[in-house]
């Protein structure tokens, strides 16, 4: 949750000027400071945080994002605020960061969030296969998937959309909290109204990394309608992009356990 705070818009380079008349450079000259947030766990803070420098300059920052400032070199105090009650910041907060004259430095605030309920019971869902009738080649209608997600928010998910071509490879989306801690599973619901029998469904909210490097939130919805060939449902929706890929499983299987 982010409180109302004074902020300043970034320039066309995405760099926020950080200049206050009352500040004094302690090392002489100016430098650049990049602040990074890395949030993992479940029920991530939906509206991000606020980063404050020396108690006088505040800037909103997302849950998994970065902001670059330019300002006086020397030692400066950084504080991350607006953290939800189910989340905690690892390491010193506030902390002191030294900005080199004419140089750059960075600091990362690592935040972990605990579940706040709504998990829908224990469980696991596993799937491997594709939707679409084409072979998984660039430009076809195939979307392949491979996942093993558990209700304790562990596991891995990856999918590739061959209809969405990015250069020499298909668009892809991956959540793997072990290999990429910026990605995470944030909710697990042990049923879904998208299924003719809701008890055969699972819905998972997650943060994944696209092949472009961007982090995006998405919802995975699946229906295990029986053994392979039973017309299981696979659906992924990215609300920030208004994008959905959905259809019956044409090869492979989804198994709810």
C-alpha positions as YAML, in Angstrom:
chain: A
units: angstrom
residues:
- id: 1
  name: UNK
  ca: [0.00, 0.00, 0.00]
- id: 2
  name: UNK
  ca: [1.45, 3.34, -1.00]
- id: 3
  name: UNK
  ca: [0.64, 6.50, 0.99]
- id: 4
  name: UNK
  ca: [0.17, 9.83, -0.73]
- id: 5
  name: UNK
  ca: [3.58, 11.42, -1.17]
- id: 6
  name: UNK
  ca: [5.22, 14.15, -3.14]
- id: 7
  name: UNK
  ca: [6.68, 12.82, -6.37]
- id: 8
  name: UNK
  ca: [8.37, 14.04, -9.50]
- id: 9
  name: UNK
  ca: [7.88, 12.76, -13.02]
- id: 10
  name: UNK
  ca: [10.83, 11.12, -14.74]
- id: 11
  name: UNK
  ca: [12.38, 12.78, -17.78]
- id: 12
  name: UNK
  ca: [12.32, 11.24, -21.26]
- id: 13
  name: UNK
  ca: [15.17, 8.92, -20.33]
- id: 14
  name: UNK
  ca: [13.17, 7.52, -17.40]
- id: 15
  name: UNK
  ca: [15.51, 9.20, -14.92]
- id: 16
  name: UNK
  ca: [14.04, 11.21, -12.07]
- id: 17
  name: UNK
  ca: [15.91, 14.46, -11.31]
- id: 18
  name: UNK
  ca: [16.74, 14.60, -7.61]
- id: 19
  name: UNK
  ca: [17.68, 18.13, -6.75]
- id: 20
  name: UNK
  ca: [16.51, 19.97, -3.65]
- id: 21
  name: UNK
  ca: [17.90, 23.43, -2.74]
- id: 22
  name: UNK
  ca: [18.37, 22.46, 0.92]
- id: 23
  name: UNK
  ca: [20.54, 19.45, 0.11]
- id: 24
  name: UNK
  ca: [24.30, 19.57, 0.26]
- id: 25
  name: UNK
  ca: [26.69, 17.30, -1.62]
- id: 26
  name: UNK
  ca: [28.96, 15.60, 0.88]
- id: 27
  name: UNK
  ca: [31.38, 14.24, -1.71]
- id: 28
  name: UNK
  ca: [31.30, 16.99, -4.36]
- id: 29
  name: UNK
  ca: [29.64, 16.70, -7.78]
- id: 30
  name: UNK
  ca: [26.66, 14.61, -8.79]
- id: 31
  name: UNK
  ca: [25.99, 10.95, -9.47]
- id: 32
  name: UNK
  ca: [23.24, 8.47, -10.28]
- id: 33
  name: UNK
  ca: [21.41, 6.12, -7.95]
- id: 34
  name: UNK
  ca: [19.18, 3.24, -9.05]
- id: 35
  name: UNK
  ca: [16.73, 1.87, -6.48]
- id: 36
  name: UNK
  ca: [15.38, -1.62, -7.19]
- id: 37
  name: UNK
  ca: [12.51, -3.46, -5.49]
- id: 38
  name: UNK
  ca: [12.27, -7.26, -5.59]
- id: 39
  name: UNK
  ca: [9.10, -8.67, -4.04]
- id: 40
  name: UNK
  ca: [8.36, -12.36, -3.61]
- id: 41
  name: UNK
  ca: [5.78, -14.50, -1.86]
- id: 42
  name: UNK
  ca: [2.00, -14.31, -1.98]
- id: 43
  name: UNK
  ca: [-0.58, -11.51, -1.86]
- id: 44
  name: UNK
  ca: [1.94, -8.95, -3.10]
- id: 45
  name: UNK
  ca: [1.27, -5.31, -2.29]
- id: 46
  name: UNK
  ca: [-1.07, -4.24, -5.15]
- id: 47
  name: UNK
  ca: [-0.12, -0.55, -5.32]
- id: 48
  name: UNK
  ca: [3.61, -0.66, -4.72]
- id: 49
  name: UNK
  ca: [5.72, 1.38, -2.33]
- id: 50
  name: UNK
  ca: [7.29, 4.79, -1.80]
- id: 51
  name: UNK
  ca: [11.04, 5.40, -1.77]
- id: 52
  name: UNK
  ca: [12.21, 8.44, 0.22]
- id: 53
  name: UNK
  ca: [15.69, 9.97, 0.02]
- id: 54
  name: UNK
  ca: [17.07, 11.89, 3.00]
- id: 55
  name: UNK
  ca: [13.55, 12.27, 4.36]
- id: 56
  name: UNK
  ca: [12.74, 15.03, 1.87]
- id: 57
  name: UNK
  ca: [12.19, 13.56, -1.60]
- id: 58
  name: UNK
  ca: [9.65, 10.78, -2.27]
- id: 59
  name: UNK
  ca: [8.92, 8.76, -5.39]
- id: 60
  name: UNK
  ca: [6.44, 5.90, -6.00]
- id: 61
  name: UNK
  ca: [7.98, 2.58, -7.02]
- id: 62
  name: UNK
  ca: [6.36, -0.71, -8.03]
- id: 63
  name: UNK
  ca: [6.65, -4.03, -6.23]
- id: 64
  name: UNK
  ca: [9.16, -5.32, -8.79]
- id: 65
  name: UNK
  ca: [10.58, -2.23, -10.42]
- id: 66
  name: UNK
  ca: [13.46, 0.22, -10.55]
- id: 67
  name: UNK
  ca: [13.80, 4.00, -10.43]
- id: 68
  name: UNK
  ca: [16.96, 5.96, -11.29]
- id: 69
  name: UNK
  ca: [17.72, 9.31, -9.64]
- id: 70
  name: UNK
  ca: [20.42, 11.89, -10.30]
- id: 71
  name: UNK
  ca: [21.62, 14.10, -7.48]
- id: 72
  name: UNK
  ca: [24.45, 15.16, -5.19]
- id: 73
  name: UNK
  ca: [27.17, 12.62, -4.53]
- id: 74
  name: UNK
  ca: [27.97, 11.40, -1.05]
- id: 75
  name: UNK
  ca: [26.07, 9.52, 1.64]
- id: 76
  name: UNK
  ca: [22.28, 9.51, 1.52]
- id: 77
  name: UNK
  ca: [19.57, 7.80, 3.54]
- id: 78
  name: UNK
  ca: [16.97, 5.73, 1.68]
- id: 79
  name: UNK
  ca: [13.74, 4.43, 3.21]
- id: 80
  name: UNK
  ca: [11.09, 2.18, 1.68]
- id: 81
  name: UNK
  ca: [7.59, 2.80, 3.02]
- id: 82
  name: UNK
  ca: [4.01, 1.86, 2.18]
- id: 83
  name: UNK
  ca: [4.76, -1.84, 2.71]
- id: 84
  name: UNK
  ca: [1.64, -3.96, 3.33]
- id: 85
  name: UNK
  ca: [1.20, -5.54, 6.75]
- id: 86
  name: UNK
  ca: [1.73, -9.06, 5.39]
- id: 87
  name: UNK
  ca: [5.08, -8.07, 3.83]
- id: 88
  name: UNK
  ca: [8.49, -7.39, 5.34]
- id: 89
  name: UNK
  ca: [11.69, -5.77, 4.07]
- id: 90
  name: UNK
  ca: [14.94, -7.71, 4.33]
- id: 91
  name: UNK
  ca: [18.06, -5.84, 5.39]
- id: 92
  name: UNK
  ca: [18.40, -2.32, 6.69]
- id: 93
  name: UNK
  ca: [15.46, 0.02, 6.15]
- id: 94
  name: UNK
  ca: [16.24, 2.90, 6.23]
- id: 95
  name: UNK
  ca: [19.73, 2.37, 4.83]
- id: 96
  name: UNK
  ca: [22.67, 4.56, 3.84]
- id: 97
  name: UNK
  ca: [23.92, 4.49, 0.25]
- id: 98
  name: UNK
  ca: [27.02, 6.28, -1.05]
- id: 99
  name: UNK
  ca: [26.59, 7.91, -4.45]
- id: 100
  name: UNK
  ca: [29.94, 8.36, -6.26]
- id: 101
  name: UNK
  ca: [30.76, 11.67, -7.91]
- id: 102
  name: UNK
  ca: [30.31, 11.29, -11.65]
- id: 103
  name: UNK
  ca: [29.39, 7.62, -11.24]
- id: 104
  name: UNK
  ca: [26.48, 5.30, -10.59]
- id: 105
  name: UNK
  ca: [25.41, 2.97, -7.79]
- id: 106
  name: UNK
  ca: [22.37, 0.85, -6.97]
- id: 107
  name: UNK
  ca: [20.61, -0.73, -4.03]
- id: 108
  name: UNK
  ca: [17.91, -3.40, -3.88]
- id: 109
  name: UNK
  ca: [15.10, -3.59, -1.34]
- id: 110
  name: UNK
  ca: [14.04, -7.24, -1.06]
- id: 111
  name: UNK
  ca: [10.49, -7.69, 0.21]
- id: 112
  name: UNK
  ca: [8.77, -10.94, 1.09]
- id: 113
  name: UNK
  ca: [5.00, -11.26, 1.51]
- id: 114
  name: UNK
  ca: [3.04, -13.96, 3.31]
- id: 115
  name: UNK
  ca: [-0.34, -15.39, 2.34]
- id: 116
  name: UNK
  ca: [-3.36, -13.60, 3.80]
- id: 117
  name: UNK
  ca: [-5.88, -16.36, 3.15]
- id: 118
  name: UNK
  ca: [-7.93, -17.41, 0.18]
- id: 119
  name: UNK
  ca: [-5.61, -20.22, -0.86]
- id: 120
  name: UNK
  ca: [-8.57, -22.55, -1.20]
- id: 121
  name: UNK
  ca: [-7.03, -25.61, 0.45]
- id: 122
  name: UNK
  ca: [-4.01, -27.78, -0.29]
- id: 123
  name: UNK
  ca: [-3.32, -29.09, -3.73]
- id: 124
  name: UNK
  ca: [-1.13, -29.32, -6.79]
- id: 125
  name: UNK
  ca: [-1.76, -29.02, -10.50]
- id: 126
  name: UNK
  ca: [0.55, -30.37, -13.20]
- id: 127
  name: UNK
  ca: [0.34, -29.87, -16.93]
- id: 128
  name: UNK
  ca: [2.36, -30.39, -20.08]
- id: 129
  name: UNK
  ca: [1.18, -30.11, -23.66]
- id: 130
  name: UNK
  ca: [-0.35, -27.54, -25.98]
- id: 131
  name: UNK
  ca: [-3.51, -25.87, -27.17]
- id: 132
  name: UNK
  ca: [-4.11, -25.14, -30.86]
- id: 133
  name: UNK
  ca: [-4.03, -27.57, -33.75]
- id: 134
  name: UNK
  ca: [-0.80, -26.51, -35.39]
- id: 135
  name: UNK
  ca: [2.67, -27.81, -34.67]
- id: 136
  name: UNK
  ca: [4.76, -25.61, -32.34]
- id: 137
  name: UNK
  ca: [6.50, -23.67, -35.09]
- id: 138
  name: UNK
  ca: [6.77, -19.91, -35.50]
- id: 139
  name: UNK
  ca: [3.53, -18.41, -36.78]
- id: 140
  name: UNK
  ca: [1.33, -21.40, -35.92]
- id: 141
  name: UNK
  ca: [-1.67, -21.28, -33.57]
- id: 142
  name: UNK
  ca: [0.04, -23.50, -30.99]
- id: 143
  name: UNK
  ca: [0.68, -22.47, -27.39]
- id: 144
  name: UNK
  ca: [2.78, -24.94, -25.42]
- id: 145
  name: UNK
  ca: [2.86, -25.19, -21.63]
- id: 146
  name: UNK
  ca: [4.73, -26.98, -18.89]
- id: 147
  name: UNK
  ca: [3.92, -26.39, -15.23]
- id: 148
  name: UNK
  ca: [3.83, -27.86, -11.75]
- id: 149
  name: UNK
  ca: [2.25, -25.44, -9.27]
- id: 150
  name: UNK
  ca: [1.42, -26.17, -5.63]
- id: 151
  name: UNK
  ca: [-0.89, -24.45, -3.18]
- id: 152
  name: UNK
  ca: [2.06, -23.43, -1.00]
- id: 153
  name: UNK
  ca: [3.08, -21.15, -3.92]
- id: 154
  name: UNK
  ca: [6.04, -23.26, -4.97]
- id: 155
  name: UNK
  ca: [6.65, -24.76, -8.40]
- id: 156
  name: UNK
  ca: [7.29, -23.55, -11.91]
- id: 157
  name: UNK
  ca: [5.26, -22.41, -14.93]
- id: 158
  name: UNK
  ca: [6.26, -21.68, -18.50]
- id: 159
  name: UNK
  ca: [4.28, -21.17, -21.72]
- id: 160
  name: UNK
  ca: [5.20, -20.20, -25.28]
- id: 161
  name: UNK
  ca: [2.78, -18.61, -27.76]
- id: 162
  name: UNK
  ca: [3.93, -19.48, -31.29]
- id: 163
  name: UNK
  ca: [1.40, -17.13, -32.88]
- id: 164
  name: UNK
  ca: [3.19, -14.19, -31.24]
- id: 165
  name: UNK
  ca: [6.62, -14.14, -32.88]
- id: 166
  name: UNK
  ca: [9.46, -12.13, -31.35]
- id: 167
  name: UNK
  ca: [12.30, -12.23, -33.85]
- id: 168
  name: UNK
  ca: [13.44, -15.84, -34.06]
- id: 169
  name: UNK
  ca: [11.44, -17.16, -31.10]
- id: 170
  name: UNK
  ca: [7.89, -17.28, -29.77]
- id: 171
  name: UNK
  ca: [6.64, -15.02, -27.00]
- id: 172
  name: UNK
  ca: [7.07, -16.76, -23.66]
- id: 173
  name: UNK
  ca: [6.09, -16.31, -20.03]
- id: 174
  name: UNK
  ca: [7.86, -17.98, -17.09]
- id: 175
  name: UNK
  ca: [7.39, -18.08, -13.33]
- id: 176
  name: UNK
  ca: [10.20, -19.79, -11.44]
- id: 177
  name: UNK
  ca: [10.70, -18.33, -7.95]
- id: 178
  name: UNK
  ca: [13.86, -20.39, -7.40]
- id: 179
  name: UNK
  ca: [15.68, -19.38, -10.58]
- id: 180
  name: UNK
  ca: [14.13, -15.89, -10.79]
- id: 181
  name: UNK
  ca: [13.07, -14.57, -7.35]
- id: 182
  name: UNK
  ca: [11.34, -11.57, -8.93]
- id: 183
  name: UNK
  ca: [8.68, -13.99, -10.17]
- id: 184
  name: UNK
  ca: [6.20, -15.62, -7.81]
- id: 185
  name: UNK
  ca: [2.90, -17.42, -7.32]
- id: 186
  name: UNK
  ca: [0.60, -15.23, -5.27]
- id: 187
  name: UNK
  ca: [-2.69, -17.13, -4.97]
- id: 188
  name: UNK
  ca: [-3.97, -20.68, -5.49]
- id: 189
  name: UNK
  ca: [-7.71, -21.39, -5.74]
- id: 190
  name: UNK
  ca: [-8.74, -25.02, -5.65]
- id: 191
  name: UNK
  ca: [-11.76, -24.61, -7.91]
- id: 192
  name: UNK
  ca: [-12.86, -22.54, -10.90]
- id: 193
  name: UNK
  ca: [-16.22, -21.41, -12.25]
- id: 194
  name: UNK
  ca: [-14.66, -21.64, -15.73]
- id: 195
  name: UNK
  ca: [-15.05, -25.43, -15.53]
- id: 196
  name: UNK
  ca: [-18.32, -27.30, -16.07]
- id: 197
  name: UNK
  ca: [-17.47, -29.00, -12.77]
- id: 198
  name: UNK
  ca: [-15.80, -26.25, -10.69]
- id: 199
  name: UNK
  ca: [-14.18, -28.82, -8.39]
- id: 200
  name: UNK
  ca: [-12.05, -29.98, -11.32]
- id: 201
  name: UNK
  ca: [-10.60, -26.50, -11.76]
- id: 202
  name: UNK
  ca: [-7.64, -24.55, -10.40]
- id: 203
  name: UNK
  ca: [-6.90, -20.85, -10.64]
- id: 204
  name: UNK
  ca: [-3.43, -19.45, -9.95]
- id: 205
  name: UNK
  ca: [-2.43, -15.80, -9.71]
- id: 206
  name: UNK
  ca: [1.23, -15.16, -10.43]
- id: 207
  name: UNK
  ca: [3.93, -12.73, -11.49]
- id: 208
  name: UNK
  ca: [5.93, -13.94, -14.46]
- id: 209
  name: UNK
  ca: [8.74, -12.74, -16.69]
- id: 210
  name: UNK
  ca: [8.14, -12.36, -20.41]
- id: 211
  name: UNK
  ca: [10.86, -13.18, -22.93]
- id: 212
  name: UNK
  ca: [11.27, -9.40, -23.31]
- id: 213
  name: UNK
  ca: [12.38, -9.22, -19.68]
- id: 214
  name: UNK
  ca: [9.22, -7.49, -18.45]
- id: 215
  name: UNK
  ca: [7.49, -8.66, -15.28]
- id: 216
  name: UNK
  ca: [3.72, -9.05, -15.60]
- id: 217
  name: UNK
  ca: [0.89, -10.30, -13.44]
- id: 218
  name: UNK
  ca: [-1.33, -13.01, -14.83]
- id: 219
  name: UNK
  ca: [-3.96, -15.59, -13.92]
- id: 220
  name: UNK
  ca: [-3.70, -19.23, -14.96]
- id: 221
  name: UNK
  ca: [-7.00, -21.13, -15.13]
- id: 222
  name: UNK
  ca: [-7.12, -24.85, -15.88]
- id: 223
  name: UNK
  ca: [-9.75, -27.61, -15.86]
- id: 224
  name: UNK
  ca: [-8.81, -31.25, -15.44]
- id: 225
  name: UNK
  ca: [-11.70, -32.95, -17.20]
- id: 226
  name: UNK
  ca: [-10.19, -36.43, -17.05]
- id: 227
  name: UNK
  ca: [-7.33, -38.36, -18.68]
- id: 228
  name: UNK
  ca: [-5.48, -37.11, -21.75]
- id: 229
  name: UNK
  ca: [-7.90, -36.46, -24.60]
- id: 230
  name: UNK
  ca: [-10.75, -35.37, -22.32]
- id: 231
  name: UNK
  ca: [-10.68, -31.74, -23.45]
- id: 232
  name: UNK
  ca: [-8.92, -30.13, -20.48]
- id: 233
  name: UNK
  ca: [-8.98, -26.32, -20.46]
- id: 234
  name: UNK
  ca: [-5.85, -24.11, -20.43]
- id: 235
  name: UNK
  ca: [-6.28, -20.34, -20.06]
- id: 236
  name: UNK
  ca: [-3.82, -17.53, -19.29]
- id: 237
  name: UNK
  ca: [-4.94, -13.91, -18.89]
- id: 238
  name: UNK
  ca: [-2.63, -10.87, -18.56]
- id: 239
  name: UNK
  ca: [-4.87, -8.01, -17.33]
- id: 240
  name: UNK
  ca: [-2.23, -5.28, -17.76]
- id: 241
  name: UNK
  ca: [-1.99, -6.12, -21.47]
- id: 242
  name: UNK
  ca: [-5.61, -7.15, -21.99]
- id: 243
  name: UNK
  ca: [-4.23, -10.37, -23.50]
- id: 244
  name: UNK
  ca: [-5.63, -13.88, -23.20]
- id: 245
  name: UNK
  ca: [-4.67, -17.23, -24.70]
- id: 246
  name: UNK
  ca: [-7.20, -19.98, -24.09]
- id: 247
  name: UNK
  ca: [-8.46, -23.25, -25.45]
- id: 248
  name: UNK
  ca: [-8.92, -26.99, -25.02]
- id: 249
  name: UNK
  ca: [-5.78, -29.07, -24.63]
- id: 250
  name: UNK
  ca: [-5.09, -30.75, -27.99]
- id: 251
  name: UNK
  ca: [-1.92, -32.56, -26.94]
- id: 252
  name: UNK
  ca: [-0.76, -33.57, -23.50]
- id: 253
  name: UNK
  ca: [-2.67, -33.48, -20.25]
- id: 254
  name: UNK
  ca: [-3.49, -31.43, -17.14]
- id: 255
  name: UNK
  ca: [-3.76, -33.23, -13.82]
- id: 256
  name: UNK
  ca: [-5.21, -31.79, -10.62]
- id: 257
  name: UNK
  ca: [-4.03, -33.56, -7.47]
...
